[in-house]
XYZ file of C-alpha atoms in Angstrom:
749
model
C 0.000 0.000 0.000
C 2.760 2.383 0.944
C 4.570 1.521 -2.303
C 1.457 2.596 -4.252
C 1.266 5.873 -2.322
C 4.730 7.078 -3.349
C 4.036 7.391 -7.114
C 0.651 8.973 -6.366
C 2.258 11.519 -4.066
C 4.909 12.298 -6.672
C 2.210 12.696 -9.356
C 0.186 15.055 -7.162
C 3.332 17.021 -6.391
C 4.151 17.205 -10.097
C 0.716 18.663 -10.922
C 1.023 21.337 -8.236
C 4.575 22.121 -9.325
C 3.656 22.429 -12.998
C 0.847 24.823 -12.179
C 3.125 27.067 -10.143
C 5.833 26.983 -12.817
C 3.253 28.346 -15.252
C 2.275 31.041 -12.730
C -1.255 29.719 -12.185
C -2.993 30.340 -8.884
C -3.917 27.146 -7.025
C -7.571 26.178 -6.854
C -7.227 25.774 -3.093
C -4.759 27.791 -1.043
C -5.054 28.090 2.732
C -2.269 30.695 2.648
C -4.190 32.955 0.235
C -7.423 32.478 2.185
C -5.805 33.905 5.336
C -5.956 37.413 3.793
C -9.298 38.462 2.280
C -9.044 39.692 -1.305
C -5.454 38.555 -1.836
C -6.340 35.945 -4.468
C -8.352 38.484 -6.457
C -5.530 41.020 -6.156
C -3.007 38.460 -7.443
C -5.143 37.790 -10.506
C -5.335 41.528 -11.129
C -1.571 42.037 -10.597
C -0.836 39.220 -13.040
C -2.483 41.318 -15.768
C -1.426 44.808 -14.685
C 2.208 44.055 -13.855
C 3.029 41.895 -16.883
C 3.798 44.947 -19.098
C 5.585 46.602 -16.161
C 8.032 43.684 -15.870
C 8.398 43.447 -19.650
C 9.335 47.143 -19.862
C 12.166 46.932 -17.313
C 14.932 45.954 -19.819
C 14.102 48.972 -21.978
C 14.003 51.216 -18.909
C 17.411 49.872 -17.875
C 18.824 50.844 -21.285
C 17.442 54.380 -20.938
C 18.703 54.600 -17.369
C 22.239 53.515 -18.243
C 22.377 55.427 -21.552
C 20.343 58.620 -21.077
C 19.710 60.902 -24.034
C 21.206 63.931 -22.269
C 24.960 63.457 -22.400
C 25.595 66.888 -20.876
C 23.592 66.086 -17.742
C 25.378 62.760 -17.332
C 28.768 64.451 -17.791
C 27.921 66.970 -15.073
C 26.886 64.227 -12.671
C 30.000 62.203 -13.512
C 32.139 65.260 -12.741
C 30.440 65.499 -9.353
C 31.113 61.810 -8.690
C 34.773 62.237 -9.651
C 35.085 65.255 -7.363
C 33.677 63.370 -4.372
C 35.928 60.390 -5.040
C 38.924 62.716 -5.294
C 38.067 64.371 -1.963
C 38.176 60.929 -0.396
C 41.664 60.366 -1.836
C 40.534 58.045 -4.641
C 42.383 59.445 -7.631
C 42.600 58.315 -11.230
C 45.802 56.374 -10.581
C 44.006 53.853 -8.407
C 42.642 53.414 -4.910
C 45.322 51.814 -2.801
C 47.275 50.131 -5.569
C 48.828 51.117 -8.897
C 47.014 50.160 -12.070
C 49.481 47.439 -13.099
C 49.484 45.832 -9.649
C 45.802 46.062 -8.669
C 45.150 42.515 -9.874
C 47.706 41.005 -7.509
C 47.246 43.250 -4.495
C 44.379 43.254 -2.040
C 42.402 46.438 -1.539
C 43.444 47.651 1.890
C 41.130 48.604 4.772
C 41.977 52.293 4.347
C 40.938 52.227 0.696
C 37.737 50.322 1.507
C 36.925 52.893 4.199
C 37.445 55.798 1.797
C 35.330 54.086 -0.829
C 32.506 53.510 1.617
C 32.574 57.146 2.770
C 32.476 58.291 -0.855
C 29.479 56.029 -1.553
C 27.632 57.480 1.429
C 28.225 61.013 0.136
C 27.198 60.112 -3.413
C 23.595 59.436 -2.459
C 21.052 56.621 -2.267
C 21.978 54.814 -5.493
C 25.606 54.380 -4.486
C 24.551 53.605 -0.932
C 22.338 50.845 -2.326
C 25.275 49.599 -4.403
C 27.321 49.493 -1.214
C 24.617 47.398 0.429
C 24.667 45.085 -2.601
C 28.439 44.661 -2.123
C 28.024 44.039 1.607
C 25.811 40.997 0.947
C 28.151 39.515 -1.674
C 30.769 37.743 0.431
C 32.711 35.471 -1.883
C 31.827 37.579 -4.919
C 33.648 40.651 -3.612
C 36.810 40.970 -1.462
C 36.139 40.358 2.228
C 37.564 43.758 3.170
C 34.925 45.473 1.015
C 32.100 43.266 2.284
C 33.073 44.013 5.898
C 33.440 47.754 5.357
C 30.254 48.180 3.325
C 28.265 46.341 5.983
C 28.116 49.729 7.702
C 26.042 51.060 4.791
C 23.045 49.133 6.100
C 22.964 51.303 9.199
C 23.947 54.642 7.647
C 20.741 55.614 5.848
C 19.405 58.887 7.297
C 15.972 58.708 8.867
C 13.161 60.747 7.392
C 11.032 62.759 9.788
C 7.684 61.414 10.935
C 6.010 64.399 9.288
C 7.550 63.521 5.907
C 6.594 59.851 6.197
C 3.036 60.555 7.318
C 2.551 62.958 4.420
C 3.838 60.320 1.983
C 1.500 57.670 3.421
C -1.519 59.960 3.187
C -0.672 60.783 -0.433
C -0.755 57.077 -1.246
C -3.931 56.444 0.777
C -5.775 59.474 -0.502
C -7.171 60.185 2.953
C -5.950 60.634 6.570
C -3.915 57.921 8.279
C -6.457 57.633 11.081
C -9.030 56.320 8.610
C -6.927 53.174 8.021
C -4.595 52.797 11.010
C -5.586 52.869 14.657
C -1.895 53.483 15.479
C 1.195 54.442 13.467
C 4.644 54.521 15.100
C 6.613 57.665 14.322
C 9.933 55.940 15.038
C 10.958 53.702 12.103
C 11.769 50.027 12.515
C 14.358 50.425 9.751
C 15.600 53.161 7.427
C 16.942 51.905 4.103
C 18.195 53.656 0.971
C 14.945 53.116 -0.955
C 12.317 53.114 1.776
C 11.580 53.468 5.451
C 9.608 50.899 7.494
C 7.202 51.731 10.341
C 5.117 49.563 12.616
C 1.371 50.175 12.644
C -1.972 48.639 13.573
C -4.937 48.530 11.205
C -8.360 49.613 12.403
C -9.394 45.922 12.339
C -6.628 45.137 14.876
C -4.057 43.489 12.574
C -0.451 44.372 13.437
C 1.391 45.335 10.262
C 4.478 47.092 8.963
C 4.264 49.955 6.478
C 7.046 50.264 3.910
C 7.097 53.796 2.484
C 9.249 54.886 -0.448
C 11.474 57.905 0.141
C 10.007 60.933 -1.684
C 11.978 61.759 -4.834
C 14.081 58.594 -4.691
C 13.172 57.514 -8.240
C 14.610 60.738 -9.680
C 17.774 60.429 -7.567
C 18.260 56.827 -8.681
C 17.939 57.798 -12.345
C 20.414 60.659 -11.918
C 23.122 58.649 -10.150
C 22.795 55.233 -11.780
C 23.387 56.782 -15.209
C 26.995 57.548 -14.169
C 27.848 53.945 -13.283
C 28.575 52.637 -16.828
C 31.146 55.408 -17.330
C 32.800 54.520 -14.026
C 32.817 50.845 -15.031
C 34.593 51.732 -18.281
C 37.077 53.841 -16.337
C 37.856 50.992 -13.962
C 38.305 48.572 -16.876
C 40.758 50.948 -18.571
C 42.709 51.659 -15.406
C 42.774 48.063 -14.165
C 42.647 45.856 -17.282
C 43.927 42.810 -15.397
C 41.643 43.113 -12.384
C 39.881 39.832 -11.479
C 36.381 41.088 -12.269
C 34.295 39.033 -14.661
C 32.115 41.727 -16.214
C 31.683 45.083 -14.507
C 29.067 46.165 -17.011
C 26.992 43.064 -16.224
C 27.187 43.919 -12.512
C 26.060 47.503 -13.233
C 23.224 46.242 -15.445
C 22.114 43.766 -12.763
C 22.170 46.518 -10.159
C 20.123 48.851 -12.390
C 17.596 46.079 -13.080
C 17.141 45.197 -9.416
C 16.839 48.789 -8.263
C 14.120 49.492 -10.854
C 12.243 46.436 -9.605
C 12.586 47.634 -6.022
C 11.102 51.021 -6.855
C 7.700 49.460 -7.656
C 6.271 47.958 -4.466
C 3.504 46.228 -6.423
C 6.175 43.980 -7.936
C 7.459 43.221 -4.452
C 3.967 42.256 -3.258
C 3.569 39.953 -6.259
C 7.000 38.419 -5.522
C 5.960 37.743 -1.930
C 2.803 35.933 -2.948
C 4.500 33.953 -5.723
C 7.242 32.654 -3.424
C 4.738 31.917 -0.654
C 2.548 29.909 -3.055
C 5.621 28.044 -4.320
C 6.471 27.099 -0.745
C 2.882 26.001 -0.184
C 2.879 23.911 -3.377
C 6.150 22.298 -2.261
C 4.702 21.475 1.152
C 7.340 23.581 2.925
C 6.155 24.638 6.360
C 9.371 25.818 8.014
C 9.940 28.817 5.723
C 7.297 31.549 5.779
C 6.510 34.791 3.974
C 4.371 37.665 5.355
C 0.985 38.402 3.787
C 0.647 41.725 1.991
C -2.555 43.697 2.581
C -3.733 43.966 -1.051
C -5.908 47.078 -0.762
C -2.944 48.927 0.805
C -0.369 48.113 -1.878
C 0.635 50.892 -4.280
C 3.689 51.652 -6.372
C 5.251 53.567 -3.463
C 3.689 51.957 -0.360
C 3.438 48.373 0.863
C 1.552 47.266 3.962
C 2.184 43.697 5.120
C 1.915 41.334 8.048
C 4.505 41.960 10.764
C 6.971 39.223 11.734
C 8.394 39.419 15.267
C 11.571 37.481 15.917
C 15.355 37.629 15.922
C 17.799 38.650 13.241
C 19.583 35.809 11.482
C 22.957 36.860 12.922
C 21.839 37.037 16.585
C 23.285 33.655 17.554
C 23.321 34.059 21.340
C 19.723 35.265 21.428
C 18.555 32.386 19.202
C 20.313 29.823 21.359
C 18.837 31.381 24.506
C 15.378 31.122 22.909
C 15.932 27.411 22.204
C 15.987 27.782 18.413
C 17.783 24.999 16.527
C 20.146 27.136 14.412
C 21.326 24.211 12.262
C 17.735 23.313 11.342
C 17.003 26.993 10.686
C 19.929 27.244 8.275
C 19.013 24.017 6.466
C 15.434 25.240 6.044
C 16.591 28.401 4.307
C 19.121 26.655 2.082
C 16.651 23.922 1.065
C 13.948 26.487 0.239
C 16.404 28.533 -1.829
C 17.552 25.571 -3.925
C 14.003 24.223 -4.300
C 12.595 27.580 -5.335
C 15.329 28.158 -7.933
C 15.580 24.702 -9.473
C 11.976 23.502 -9.219
C 9.825 26.632 -9.521
C 12.250 29.106 -11.082
C 11.675 31.812 -8.439
C 13.654 32.730 -5.341
C 14.422 35.607 -2.985
C 17.417 37.372 -4.550
C 18.806 39.320 -1.579
C 19.173 37.054 1.433
C 21.138 38.611 4.281
C 20.779 39.079 8.030
C 18.425 42.049 7.704
C 16.019 40.116 5.475
C 15.813 36.903 7.501
C 13.876 36.661 10.776
C 14.116 33.667 13.092
C 10.569 33.302 14.407
C 10.018 32.127 18.012
C 8.863 28.673 16.841
C 12.094 28.177 14.819
C 10.686 28.939 11.373
C 12.759 30.799 8.765
C 10.986 34.092 7.996
C 11.794 35.891 4.732
C 11.046 39.605 4.267
C 11.899 42.342 1.735
C 11.167 40.787 -1.657
C 12.203 43.799 -3.725
C 14.828 41.629 -5.455
C 13.400 38.320 -6.656
C 14.968 36.238 -9.435
C 12.827 34.516 -12.052
C 14.171 31.780 -14.356
C 12.664 30.347 -17.503
C 12.583 26.584 -18.174
C 16.025 26.434 -19.845
C 17.667 28.522 -17.115
C 16.061 26.426 -14.390
C 17.230 23.188 -16.033
C 20.684 24.721 -16.502
C 20.933 25.598 -12.824
C 19.855 22.063 -11.905
C 22.558 20.676 -14.168
C 25.197 23.038 -12.757
C 24.401 22.124 -9.142
C 24.346 18.423 -10.023
C 27.788 18.816 -11.574
C 29.142 20.654 -8.534
C 27.786 18.037 -6.124
C 29.110 15.092 -8.161
C 32.329 16.663 -9.463
C 31.092 16.277 -13.062
C 32.883 18.972 -15.111
C 30.824 18.279 -18.228
C 27.591 18.831 -16.303
C 28.938 22.117 -14.929
C 29.749 23.439 -18.415
C 26.393 22.216 -19.751
C 24.669 24.046 -16.929
C 26.591 27.272 -17.555
C 25.805 26.960 -21.258
C 22.064 26.607 -20.629
C 22.167 29.582 -18.259
C 23.626 31.737 -21.028
C 27.014 32.254 -19.374
C 29.081 31.034 -22.338
C 29.546 33.323 -25.367
C 29.756 31.680 -28.787
C 33.527 32.228 -28.941
C 34.232 30.183 -25.793
C 35.814 26.759 -26.412
C 33.446 24.661 -24.306
C 35.434 21.445 -24.683
C 38.581 23.177 -23.439
C 36.629 24.635 -20.507
C 35.516 21.115 -19.543
C 39.172 20.084 -19.544
C 40.202 23.041 -17.389
C 37.525 22.177 -14.822
C 38.681 18.543 -14.828
C 42.265 19.602 -14.128
C 41.129 22.079 -11.470
C 39.140 19.375 -9.646
C 41.876 16.742 -9.524
C 42.407 17.530 -5.844
C 38.949 16.167 -5.047
C 37.850 16.219 -1.422
C 35.678 13.704 0.323
C 34.040 16.573 2.192
C 33.510 20.290 1.667
C 33.807 22.796 4.496
C 32.557 26.355 4.688
C 36.062 27.735 4.172
C 36.570 25.469 1.141
C 33.494 26.882 -0.591
C 34.206 30.501 0.308
C 37.861 30.294 -0.706
C 36.881 28.626 -3.972
C 34.695 31.576 -5.013
C 37.631 33.674 -6.302
C 38.726 30.699 -8.441
C 35.231 30.486 -9.931
C 35.253 34.223 -10.638
C 38.714 33.851 -12.169
C 37.360 31.279 -14.644
C 34.663 33.789 -15.598
C 37.325 36.485 -16.035
C 39.880 34.495 -18.025
C 37.306 33.102 -20.450
C 35.249 36.326 -20.692
C 32.130 34.493 -19.582
C 28.864 36.343 -19.168
C 27.175 36.872 -15.819
C 23.524 35.722 -15.950
C 21.665 37.840 -13.366
C 19.813 34.875 -11.851
C 23.073 32.957 -11.420
C 24.738 35.930 -9.696
C 21.818 36.351 -7.265
C 21.648 32.615 -6.560
C 25.412 32.397 -6.047
C 25.290 35.426 -3.721
C 22.473 33.906 -1.644
C 24.181 30.516 -1.368
C 27.476 32.085 -0.353
C 25.741 34.170 2.307
C 23.947 31.150 3.772
C 27.111 29.061 3.558
C 29.037 31.841 5.266
C 26.438 31.749 8.036
C 27.238 28.087 8.680
C 30.422 29.199 10.419
C 28.207 30.951 12.968
C 25.144 28.679 13.066
C 26.451 25.199 12.103
C 30.289 25.202 12.053
C 30.602 21.409 11.679
C 28.318 21.115 8.673
C 29.691 19.187 5.653
C 28.344 21.066 2.651
C 29.180 18.331 0.135
C 27.069 15.840 2.078
C 24.388 18.499 2.401
C 24.171 19.082 -1.368
C 24.103 15.343 -1.952
C 21.317 15.032 0.610
C 19.319 17.814 -1.031
C 19.586 16.042 -4.365
C 18.312 12.790 -2.878
C 15.529 14.680 -1.109
C 14.327 16.314 -4.346
C 14.642 13.030 -6.297
C 12.280 11.402 -3.813
C 9.928 14.365 -3.715
C 9.650 15.189 -7.419
C 11.013 12.144 -9.199
C 14.596 11.437 -10.253
C 14.036 12.653 -13.809
C 12.972 16.187 -12.822
C 16.226 17.717 -14.174
C 15.206 16.733 -17.688
C 11.535 17.746 -17.398
C 10.861 19.820 -19.414
C 13.492 18.759 -21.998
C 16.319 21.261 -22.228
C 19.557 21.987 -24.040
C 21.318 21.592 -20.690
C 22.118 17.937 -21.436
C 21.914 17.914 -25.227
C 25.581 18.571 -26.048
C 28.612 16.644 -24.804
C 31.017 18.899 -26.785
C 32.678 16.058 -28.665
C 32.679 13.399 -25.956
C 34.990 12.843 -22.962
C 38.511 14.262 -23.139
C 41.187 11.594 -23.454
C 44.434 11.458 -21.494
C 46.443 12.978 -24.353
C 44.145 16.017 -24.553
C 44.287 16.554 -20.801
C 48.090 16.196 -20.797
C 48.406 18.768 -23.592
C 46.066 21.159 -21.789
C 48.054 20.705 -18.584
C 51.256 21.588 -20.462
C 49.611 24.736 -21.836
C 48.628 25.804 -18.329
C 52.145 25.138 -17.026
C 53.638 27.156 -19.892
C 51.272 30.054 -19.184
C 52.282 30.024 -15.513
C 55.972 29.947 -16.486
C 55.442 33.065 -18.608
C 53.928 34.820 -15.634
C 50.670 34.207 -13.868
C 49.011 37.617 -13.547
C 47.599 36.729 -10.140
C 51.016 35.875 -8.724
C 53.307 38.249 -10.603
C 56.108 40.151 -8.926
C 56.117 43.956 -8.907
C 56.688 45.385 -12.356
C 60.183 46.528 -13.287
C 60.808 50.243 -13.820
C 60.390 51.008 -17.515
C 63.115 51.362 -20.069
C 62.990 53.582 -23.116
C 62.320 50.528 -25.286
C 59.477 49.231 -23.104
C 57.863 52.677 -22.948
C 58.034 53.106 -26.713
C 56.526 49.638 -27.129
C 53.718 50.492 -24.726
C 52.857 54.021 -25.862
C 54.446 54.228 -29.313
C 51.522 52.980 -31.444
C 49.092 55.392 -29.826
C 51.511 58.320 -30.213
C 52.084 57.481 -33.872
C 48.438 57.153 -34.938
C 47.008 59.881 -32.684
C 49.732 62.551 -32.724
C 52.616 61.980 -35.168
C 50.578 60.966 -38.240
C 47.981 63.747 -37.745
C 50.697 66.391 -37.363
C 52.551 65.212 -40.484
C 49.266 65.046 -42.390
C 48.403 68.578 -41.304
C 51.776 69.998 -42.355
C 51.728 68.233 -45.755
C 48.151 69.284 -46.582
C 48.769 72.854 -45.438
C 51.856 73.136 -47.654
C 50.190 71.651 -50.732
C 46.515 72.551 -50.530
C 46.271 75.298 -47.951
C 45.228 75.689 -44.329
C 41.508 75.002 -44.873
C 42.255 71.674 -46.591
C 44.612 70.749 -43.755
C 41.857 71.333 -41.200
C 39.365 69.231 -43.182
C 41.883 66.420 -43.684
C 42.884 66.275 -40.021
C 39.241 66.300 -38.919
C 38.462 63.401 -41.278
C 41.469 61.447 -39.952
C 40.408 61.966 -36.332
C 36.797 60.948 -36.989
C 37.866 57.818 -38.878
C 40.381 56.827 -36.206
C 37.786 57.386 -33.476
C 35.242 55.151 -35.256
C 37.810 52.371 -35.744
C 38.958 52.569 -32.113
C 35.382 52.569 -30.841
C 34.638 49.459 -32.916
C 37.589 47.828 -31.145
C 36.228 48.868 -27.755
C 38.895 51.568 -27.288
C 39.013 55.351 -27.205
C 41.383 57.826 -28.845
C 41.480 60.929 -26.604
C 44.972 61.923 -27.779
C 43.725 62.232 -31.369
C 40.974 64.617 -30.283
C 43.459 66.680 -28.262
C 45.673 66.925 -31.352
C 42.667 67.978 -33.427
C 41.685 70.618 -30.871
C 45.089 72.282 -30.964
C 45.223 72.041 -34.766
C 41.790 73.637 -35.107
C 42.769 76.382 -32.659
C 45.948 77.152 -34.587
C 44.142 76.820 -37.907
C 41.353 79.208 -36.958
C 43.838 81.820 -35.766
C 45.952 81.203 -38.850
C 43.001 81.841 -41.144
C 42.302 85.070 -39.292
C 45.906 86.282 -39.258
C 47.142 84.921 -42.555
C 49.444 82.420 -40.822
C 51.167 85.242 -38.968
C 52.087 85.640 -35.290
C 48.672 84.622 -33.981
C 48.957 81.236 -35.708
C 51.788 80.160 -33.395
C 50.772 82.077 -30.287
C 48.698 79.230 -28.683
C 51.700 76.876 -28.826
C 53.917 79.426 -27.160
C 51.416 80.297 -24.439
C 50.793 76.603 -23.719
C 54.379 76.331 -22.469
C 53.665 78.891 -19.751
C 50.290 77.337 -18.867
C 51.702 73.825 -18.522
C 54.831 74.976 -16.722
C 52.781 76.997 -14.241
C 50.431 74.086 -13.643
C 53.393 71.820 -12.844
C 54.719 74.374 -10.339
C 51.300 74.475 -8.657
C 51.324 70.688 -8.233
C 54.724 70.955 -6.539
C 53.452 73.747 -4.279
C 50.530 71.601 -3.087
C 52.920 68.644 -2.544
C 51.391 66.485 -5.249
C 53.924 66.759 -8.084
C 52.276 65.933 -11.389
C 55.134 63.751 -12.625
C 54.733 61.672 -9.469
C 51.049 61.094 -10.256
C 51.853 60.231 -13.857
C 54.550 57.858 -12.610
C 51.865 55.411 -11.510
C 51.498 54.497 -15.164
C 55.264 54.079 -15.600
C 56.372 52.837 -12.160
C 53.705 50.403 -10.855
C 55.142 50.122 -7.343
C 53.031 49.347 -4.265
C 51.757 52.200 -2.040
C 54.307 51.530 0.715
C 57.077 52.397 -1.765
C 55.305 55.407 -3.241
C 54.934 56.901 0.234
C 58.694 56.919 0.894
C 60.268 60.430 1.017
C 62.988 59.473 -1.461
C 60.375 58.241 -3.945
C 58.481 61.535 -3.732
C 61.694 63.566 -3.867
C 62.689 62.012 -7.197
C 59.430 62.987 -8.872
C 59.393 66.427 -7.300
C 62.763 67.088 -8.952
C 61.521 65.743 -12.266
C 58.383 67.903 -12.075
C 60.514 71.007 -11.428
C 62.767 70.041 -14.335
C 59.806 69.760 -16.729
C 58.320 73.026 -15.450
C 61.641 74.825 -15.868
C 62.107 73.496 -19.386
C 58.575 74.459 -20.435
C 58.856 78.005 -19.112
C 62.376 78.456 -20.485
C 61.348 77.049 -23.862
C 58.313 79.320 -23.854
C 60.431 82.413 -23.223
C 62.837 81.462 -26.008
C 59.988 80.762 -28.453
C 58.296 84.048 -27.543
C 61.524 85.949 -28.320
C 61.862 84.082 -31.629
C 58.227 84.765 -32.505
C 58.759 88.496 -32.096
C 62.106 88.683 -33.908
C 62.035 86.279 -36.894
C 59.723 85.527 -39.799
C 56.872 83.039 -39.365
C 58.430 80.479 -41.724
C 61.738 80.647 -39.833
C 59.951 80.402 -36.497
C 58.094 77.224 -37.574
C 61.471 75.495 -38.014
C 63.217 77.126 -35.036
C 60.533 76.169 -32.519
C 60.882 72.490 -33.429
C 64.668 72.726 -33.111
C 64.169 74.263 -29.669
C 61.425 72.021 -28.334
C 61.786 68.503 -29.765
C 65.388 67.698 -28.680
C 64.747 69.065 -25.194
C 61.586 67.001 -24.838
C 63.369 63.823 -25.911
C 66.220 64.448 -23.457
C 63.813 65.093 -20.578
C 61.788 62.005 -21.440
C 64.915 59.823 -21.345
C 66.034 61.433 -18.076
C 62.564 60.868 -16.583
C 62.946 57.154 -17.300
C 66.589 56.630 -16.376
C 67.028 58.911 -13.345
C 64.345 57.237 -11.160
C 65.520 53.790 -12.251
C 69.069 54.570 -11.165
C 67.932 56.016 -7.830
C 65.591 53.119 -7.023
C 68.148 50.460 -7.886
C 70.672 52.032 -5.499
C 68.242 52.636 -2.626
C 68.519 49.770 -0.138
C 65.136 50.462 1.493
C 63.233 50.351 -1.802
C 65.173 47.283 -2.940
C 64.334 45.460 0.318
C 60.633 46.327 0.031
C 60.459 45.172 -3.563
C 62.313 42.018 -2.635
C 59.348 41.058 -0.450
C 56.902 41.611 -3.310
C 54.037 44.011 -3.425
C 52.745 44.512 0.115
C 49.007 44.739 0.648
């Protein structure tokens, strides 16, 4: 009899699961019936919010690429100014651009970054909160520092909040609430939460959106793509998989959070999924449907303990290991079975109820997967639990993480080689320490970052990190294996292939043989011998040859060729033709560079000076005015260099970060600064002296003679100073015992 009941139970479970996957409301739902009108509201939201969700990708594009470039430039300038006031300059945060990939961001840099984010407003504060819940995805020092962002949101006055609530209600608060606490339970970057009691006696919480927050989010988020591009240019070897994908994910989630109707729908969907799965130890609060608007959400209040209050939970007799397992099981089940899960699990969003249940709140971020993505995640987790590299790559492929150019078969081989040190168990530290290796695979192979995978990975890492506090002896490998067996029994062992998916359709040419693995292993060893970027030693000071190799091509195409072209066209066809020709060259070069994902600012600078000289030349007949800007520039640049010395930030020292990628501890040495102060004074003296000489020549000789004389005066001196700027610091550093000893230990953190 019992044997007959198992297939029947699985069949019943399958019907309920299939209905929830399709988004259908259950015919019978005790959870829905607990709140009058909630089922009707869900049916209405399903129609009203469908176009709202569908429009979010287009809104993200407009948010990240606004039509008004001038407004975005102004906001970006403000962001740069605030970052600069916190000591975060273009040359890097706490590490030079060529060493950032091998050097940890220090606590001082993380502190400055967090203070800058707080000053930049709610969007950056929200980004800081996103970082703080991403342990394993971001450096621990950043996660720890940005944890303070959760408690740094300024509180809005009770008067402001009450006015906002009454605007949403359309009538006085007293008509709906018998009591409304003026002191907030929590103040977040998007909203503020207050406790209240409805006139029918139900105890609720009221989540109220900060007035004007939508406009602030649009203004600040639009600057993030430019900052991402800046970081990629400054730190090309940084171990970040795809900064633009992170920015896009952040923009998507924050737009979802700004519409509280979406959050209410997320709450009900996840609650009904839990009900369909028969999960009783994870609970979701009921929204009050008639009090849900785009900017206000009233819901059932959960009273309990925060997820990180270990001592209090133990004193209350709560089984913390069971609590953790409940949350982890619900997360995996929601993602792989129903395709929906809470996307922002952290201590502030989890409440341990007095009876030991796992309470989830704040559903502003909720991931939704289609059938292929859900099957891909199942396949990926199966591969991780069993050590099957092929299954892992198949799962990533189905999730959309692998671009067409990625050699999938080679990636399978790399994962096989990386897993040769298989463990019989998996601890919390093993999983957390393995996260950077996973991110490194994404970086090296230019893999994409599917939003659902990022949110799932972030949630799992947070819960796994909590095991150190709540269940330190837990074996995660056994846990994942147990979850798989649990779901096989509950839903049937073939659930990973139902519905059919591309997740298992391709074996990428069959298993790799020993010869292929040996060859791949040799390639990896050869790459390490040439220099592993994550374990490289500090870069050597540059030589003239290395500098020409690094900067020569850009100088040739963006400065030398345009200048020669300008001179030739001016001599043969006249000044107007020279201006047209140089403009055409610059536009063409810019289009080619942009197609390659690069910029050509030097070419535009060259064009600017040529146009300035050309315009004055046309006005003056190529007389004195034609050359005057070049002469005056010597005094402007020389004076600017003297100012940087006066404020104790010599410009050549700042530029040296591009040429001398030494760690901060070296750059702070007095002898290091003294070298670049002398070089800055030398450049300033040469510029001013050259300017005086050129000014005298301009006033005493003919224009044609001056055009030749100024090059004779300026070019040799510039070459000599450039060589001195390379060789003088190199000689000093090589003979300084303190610098040599510091570099001998590698790049300190």
